XYZ file of C-alpha atoms in Angstrom:
317
model
C -218.410 -46.613 20.307
C -221.924 -47.691 19.371
C -224.973 -46.316 21.141
C -225.769 -49.653 22.775
C -222.179 -50.097 23.971
C -222.236 -46.584 25.428
C -225.478 -47.294 27.279
C -224.165 -50.565 28.706
C -220.892 -48.959 29.771
C -222.651 -46.104 31.546
C -225.086 -48.544 33.146
C -222.219 -50.642 34.505
C -220.398 -47.554 35.774
C -223.575 -46.376 37.498
C -224.159 -49.767 39.133
C -220.620 -49.769 40.505
C -220.894 -46.182 41.711
C -224.269 -46.797 43.339
C -223.167 -49.923 45.177
C -219.828 -48.426 46.187
C -221.497 -45.568 48.059
C -222.564 -47.889 50.882
C -226.039 -46.428 51.338
C -227.810 -49.094 49.198
C -226.133 -51.824 51.256
C -227.216 -50.122 54.472
C -230.818 -49.853 53.238
C -230.750 -53.453 51.983
C -229.612 -54.814 55.334
C -231.945 -52.505 57.228
C -235.052 -53.578 55.310
C -234.171 -57.264 55.492
C -233.569 -56.919 59.235
C -236.803 -54.982 59.706
C -238.729 -57.728 57.918
C -237.196 -60.467 60.059
C -237.885 -58.449 63.206
C -241.531 -58.022 62.135
C -241.914 -61.775 61.596
C -240.876 -62.419 65.202
C -243.761 -60.254 66.477
C -246.768 -62.566 66.878
C -249.235 -59.704 67.380
C -248.075 -57.956 64.220
C -248.282 -61.133 62.171
C -251.791 -61.786 63.522
C -252.916 -58.311 62.462
C -251.687 -59.148 58.969
C -254.044 -62.143 58.915
C -251.321 -64.783 59.274
C -252.303 -66.372 62.574
C -253.184 -69.755 61.045
C -250.595 -69.913 58.258
C -246.770 -69.904 58.102
C -245.121 -66.553 58.622
C -243.504 -66.763 55.197
C -246.749 -67.633 53.388
C -247.612 -65.938 50.053
C -250.278 -63.645 51.522
C -247.805 -62.212 54.003
C -245.211 -61.850 51.246
C -247.586 -59.694 49.198
C -248.625 -57.502 52.112
C -245.104 -56.973 53.402
C -243.704 -56.320 49.925
C -246.310 -53.614 49.333
C -246.260 -52.214 52.854
C -242.479 -51.775 53.051
C -242.474 -49.583 49.931
C -243.275 -46.848 52.414
C -239.528 -46.862 53.223
C -238.320 -47.682 49.713
C -239.843 -44.508 48.273
C -237.162 -42.413 49.980
C -234.331 -44.870 49.292
C -235.236 -44.922 45.600
C -235.330 -41.110 45.541
C -231.688 -41.026 46.616
C -230.602 -43.815 44.243
C -232.184 -42.334 41.105
C -231.069 -38.770 41.855
C -227.377 -39.664 42.071
C -226.770 -40.207 38.312
C -227.921 -36.646 37.654
C -225.966 -35.061 40.509
C -222.764 -37.041 40.985
C -220.736 -35.318 38.240
C -221.782 -31.875 39.396
C -220.649 -32.615 42.946
C -217.270 -33.727 41.581
C -217.132 -30.618 39.328
C -216.822 -32.822 36.234
C -220.147 -32.021 34.614
C -218.732 -29.698 31.947
C -216.075 -32.238 30.998
C -218.612 -35.054 30.741
C -221.114 -33.093 28.676
C -218.361 -31.980 26.294
C -217.640 -35.574 25.244
C -218.517 -36.335 21.595
C -221.068 -39.034 22.471
C -224.834 -39.355 22.268
C -226.290 -37.477 25.235
C -229.626 -39.418 25.324
C -227.731 -42.732 25.234
C -225.482 -41.592 28.090
C -228.442 -40.520 30.224
C -230.408 -43.694 29.417
C -227.420 -45.798 30.423
C -227.218 -44.053 33.762
C -230.921 -44.563 34.346
C -230.590 -48.276 33.562
C -227.759 -48.560 36.061
C -229.783 -46.785 38.731
C -232.763 -49.058 37.941
C -230.557 -52.099 38.567
C -229.536 -50.706 41.961
C -233.187 -49.900 42.729
C -234.204 -53.448 41.820
C -231.524 -54.816 44.131
C -232.889 -52.664 46.943
C -236.375 -54.034 46.287
C -235.036 -57.590 46.480
C -234.083 -56.997 50.127
C -237.642 -57.974 51.083
C -237.360 -61.190 49.068
C -234.046 -62.002 50.739
C -235.621 -61.328 54.126
C -238.290 -63.970 53.531
C -235.674 -66.423 52.258
C -233.772 -65.922 55.518
C -236.881 -66.457 57.669
C -235.947 -70.123 58.508
C -233.054 -68.652 60.486
C -235.595 -67.370 63.005
C -236.780 -70.922 63.694
C -233.210 -72.232 63.933
C -232.421 -69.556 66.512
C -235.581 -70.389 68.464
C -237.040 -66.910 68.083
C -240.250 -68.252 66.506
C -241.886 -71.707 66.688
C -240.430 -74.094 64.140
C -243.921 -74.897 62.796
C -244.569 -71.222 61.998
C -242.033 -71.180 59.169
C -242.829 -73.144 56.025
C -240.927 -73.948 52.873
C -240.025 -70.986 50.636
C -242.911 -70.007 48.359
C -240.814 -69.477 45.236
C -243.700 -68.594 42.944
C -245.018 -65.974 45.371
C -241.537 -64.523 45.896
C -240.980 -64.245 42.160
C -244.423 -62.739 41.632
C -243.892 -60.178 44.395
C -240.573 -59.048 42.929
C -241.560 -59.059 39.235
C -245.137 -57.744 39.504
C -245.163 -55.627 42.669
C -241.669 -54.333 43.462
C -239.716 -54.019 40.209
C -242.349 -52.088 38.174
C -242.776 -49.513 40.936
C -239.026 -49.164 41.338
C -238.581 -48.513 37.624
C -241.632 -46.289 37.208
C -241.210 -43.955 40.162
C -237.456 -44.113 39.550
C -238.083 -42.558 36.129
C -239.937 -39.722 37.860
C -237.120 -39.245 40.388
C -234.527 -39.212 37.607
C -236.541 -36.753 35.521
C -236.988 -34.401 38.466
C -233.297 -34.599 39.357
C -232.333 -33.693 35.786
C -234.801 -30.812 35.784
C -233.997 -29.383 39.220
C -230.343 -30.454 39.556
C -230.900 -31.124 43.241
C -232.231 -33.641 45.769
C -235.147 -31.537 46.980
C -237.504 -32.364 44.095
C -237.024 -36.183 44.202
C -237.537 -36.253 47.962
C -240.578 -33.993 47.642
C -242.043 -36.543 45.225
C -241.251 -39.327 47.693
C -243.231 -37.406 50.304
C -246.158 -37.059 47.890
C -246.068 -40.804 47.201
C -246.100 -41.482 50.933
C -249.121 -39.220 51.355
C -250.887 -40.952 48.456
C -250.169 -44.299 50.120
C -251.661 -43.073 53.388
C -254.674 -41.494 51.651
C -255.445 -44.664 49.701
C -255.036 -46.945 52.725
C -256.675 -44.838 55.438
C -259.321 -42.831 53.573
C -260.286 -44.782 50.452
C -259.671 -48.324 51.684
C -260.701 -47.679 55.289
C -263.819 -45.823 54.217
C -264.713 -48.375 51.524
C -264.688 -45.612 48.899
C -264.157 -46.662 45.285
C -261.751 -49.645 45.454
C -260.634 -49.049 41.850
C -259.557 -45.500 42.687
C -257.741 -46.723 45.789
C -255.864 -49.355 43.795
C -254.956 -46.792 41.142
C -253.719 -44.012 43.417
C -251.696 -46.265 45.718
C -248.326 -46.741 43.966
C -247.420 -49.628 46.290
C -250.626 -51.610 45.516
C -251.061 -52.329 49.230
C -254.798 -51.644 49.076
C -255.087 -53.916 46.038
C -253.261 -56.788 47.771
C -255.040 -56.345 51.089
C -258.491 -56.335 49.463
C -257.807 -59.743 47.923
C -256.017 -61.324 50.875
C -258.851 -60.436 53.245
C -261.231 -62.633 51.229
C -258.901 -65.657 51.019
C -259.139 -68.851 53.010
C -256.169 -70.240 54.913
C -255.372 -72.586 52.016
C -255.403 -69.726 49.517
C -253.180 -67.595 51.747
C -250.626 -70.407 51.717
C -250.397 -70.914 47.953
C -252.434 -68.468 45.836
C -251.186 -65.671 43.611
C -252.863 -62.288 43.338
C -255.418 -61.890 40.561
C -254.371 -59.345 37.939
C -257.547 -57.273 37.855
C -258.189 -54.110 35.768
C -257.225 -52.078 38.831
C -253.798 -53.728 38.808
C -253.178 -52.926 35.139
C -254.451 -49.364 35.571
C -252.028 -48.897 38.461
C -249.090 -50.311 36.479
C -249.913 -48.059 33.555
C -250.152 -44.983 35.781
C -247.014 -45.599 37.863
C -244.806 -47.501 35.410
C -245.691 -46.900 31.746
C -246.517 -43.178 31.918
C -243.352 -42.206 33.873
C -241.182 -44.109 31.385
C -242.896 -42.361 28.480
C -242.354 -39.005 30.177
C -238.675 -39.793 30.695
C -238.272 -40.956 27.087
C -239.865 -37.748 25.803
C -237.672 -35.632 28.077
C -234.396 -37.376 27.179
C -235.196 -37.117 23.467
C -235.401 -33.312 23.851
C -232.551 -32.770 26.299
C -229.597 -30.605 25.275
C -226.156 -30.052 26.713
C -226.795 -26.336 27.067
C -229.969 -27.025 29.024
C -228.225 -29.351 31.459
C -225.187 -27.129 31.999
C -227.270 -23.999 32.456
C -229.514 -25.359 35.222
C -228.713 -24.511 38.824
C -231.185 -25.801 41.422
C -234.179 -25.567 39.127
C -233.419 -22.267 37.404
C -231.726 -21.614 34.081
C -228.975 -19.055 34.414
C -229.233 -16.295 31.861
C -225.716 -14.938 31.505
C -225.556 -11.374 30.100
C -223.458 -10.805 26.993
C -219.879 -9.731 27.556
C -219.289 -6.009 27.153
C -216.035 -4.235 26.571
C -214.922 -1.986 29.423
C -214.727 1.702 28.585
C -211.197 2.163 29.969
C -209.610 -0.590 27.868
C -207.339 0.630 25.100
C -207.381 -1.294 21.885
C -203.999 -2.455 20.557
C -202.502 -0.613 17.609
C -202.274 -1.918 14.083
C -200.363 -5.128 13.389
C -196.900 -4.321 11.985
C -194.694 -6.405 9.783
C -192.825 -9.044 11.794
C -189.027 -9.316 11.619
C -188.078 -12.911 12.337
C -184.354 -12.248 12.549
C -184.866 -9.561 15.183
C -187.299 -11.768 17.141
C -184.840 -14.673 17.020
C -181.997 -12.486 18.295
C -184.116 -11.092 21.187
C -185.305 -14.556 22.160
C -181.704 -15.827 22.156
C -180.560 -12.981 24.340
C -183.480 -13.505 26.738
C -182.644 -17.202 27.131
């Protein structure tokens, strides 16, 4: 099997395993439902600067897509840790690593599969906005408060805001799971990302301290999107796309390109012995086997007599 075929097979297996677990579907429905519930709250929508525009306008799409990453950080931590832990839980790790296949290709395929599942989780916010007309049909919001789907803004939010973060921080989750062989390290990183989000939004953005630093440290780009949306007119909020400033590219490089380079470097150096020897972050150093003192060595090998062995075996049967 070629390296590319192996990667695609492992990616497909990982996608099926990730979706079959049920947790991604639960998170997908939960985030889409949370978004729809938020759109029914007039006070919340007004605080987001959408009092004079439709509730599914581009500006609200950008802010909600970035703001809801607060929850996705922990969902992505679980999704990207599973490829590194699933075989160990099933006690099949030794069998898998003994296969005569390329180990980097196998691990890359599993990461690609997890990235597909992570991208599907991120699309829950896009699906939520596409379902927003249902709120008007049910009479939960005024019919005039829901406009036509902003396809360009939805595509921009998924391709430029959600998918790069999912892939980049997913590479960090996957790398930590391979290194620690547990869930603690990925979820600890998710906590750090949450704290960075809060620090950038509350301290740097709220205190008007270095907007470039705030946009760079915030992996969700919420501060970057909010800084632009606050200066827009109602017409711009209804149709404009975010400007790709140097702060945006610096953020994408920090949270997408660098993690992928780190993962590529790590997978190029990974060994089967290193993966099998790790137990919750520590490498087990097994002492060499020693011969017990009370064991008697067998005597010298004598000449075998096949006729006598055949007769004794016949009698035994």
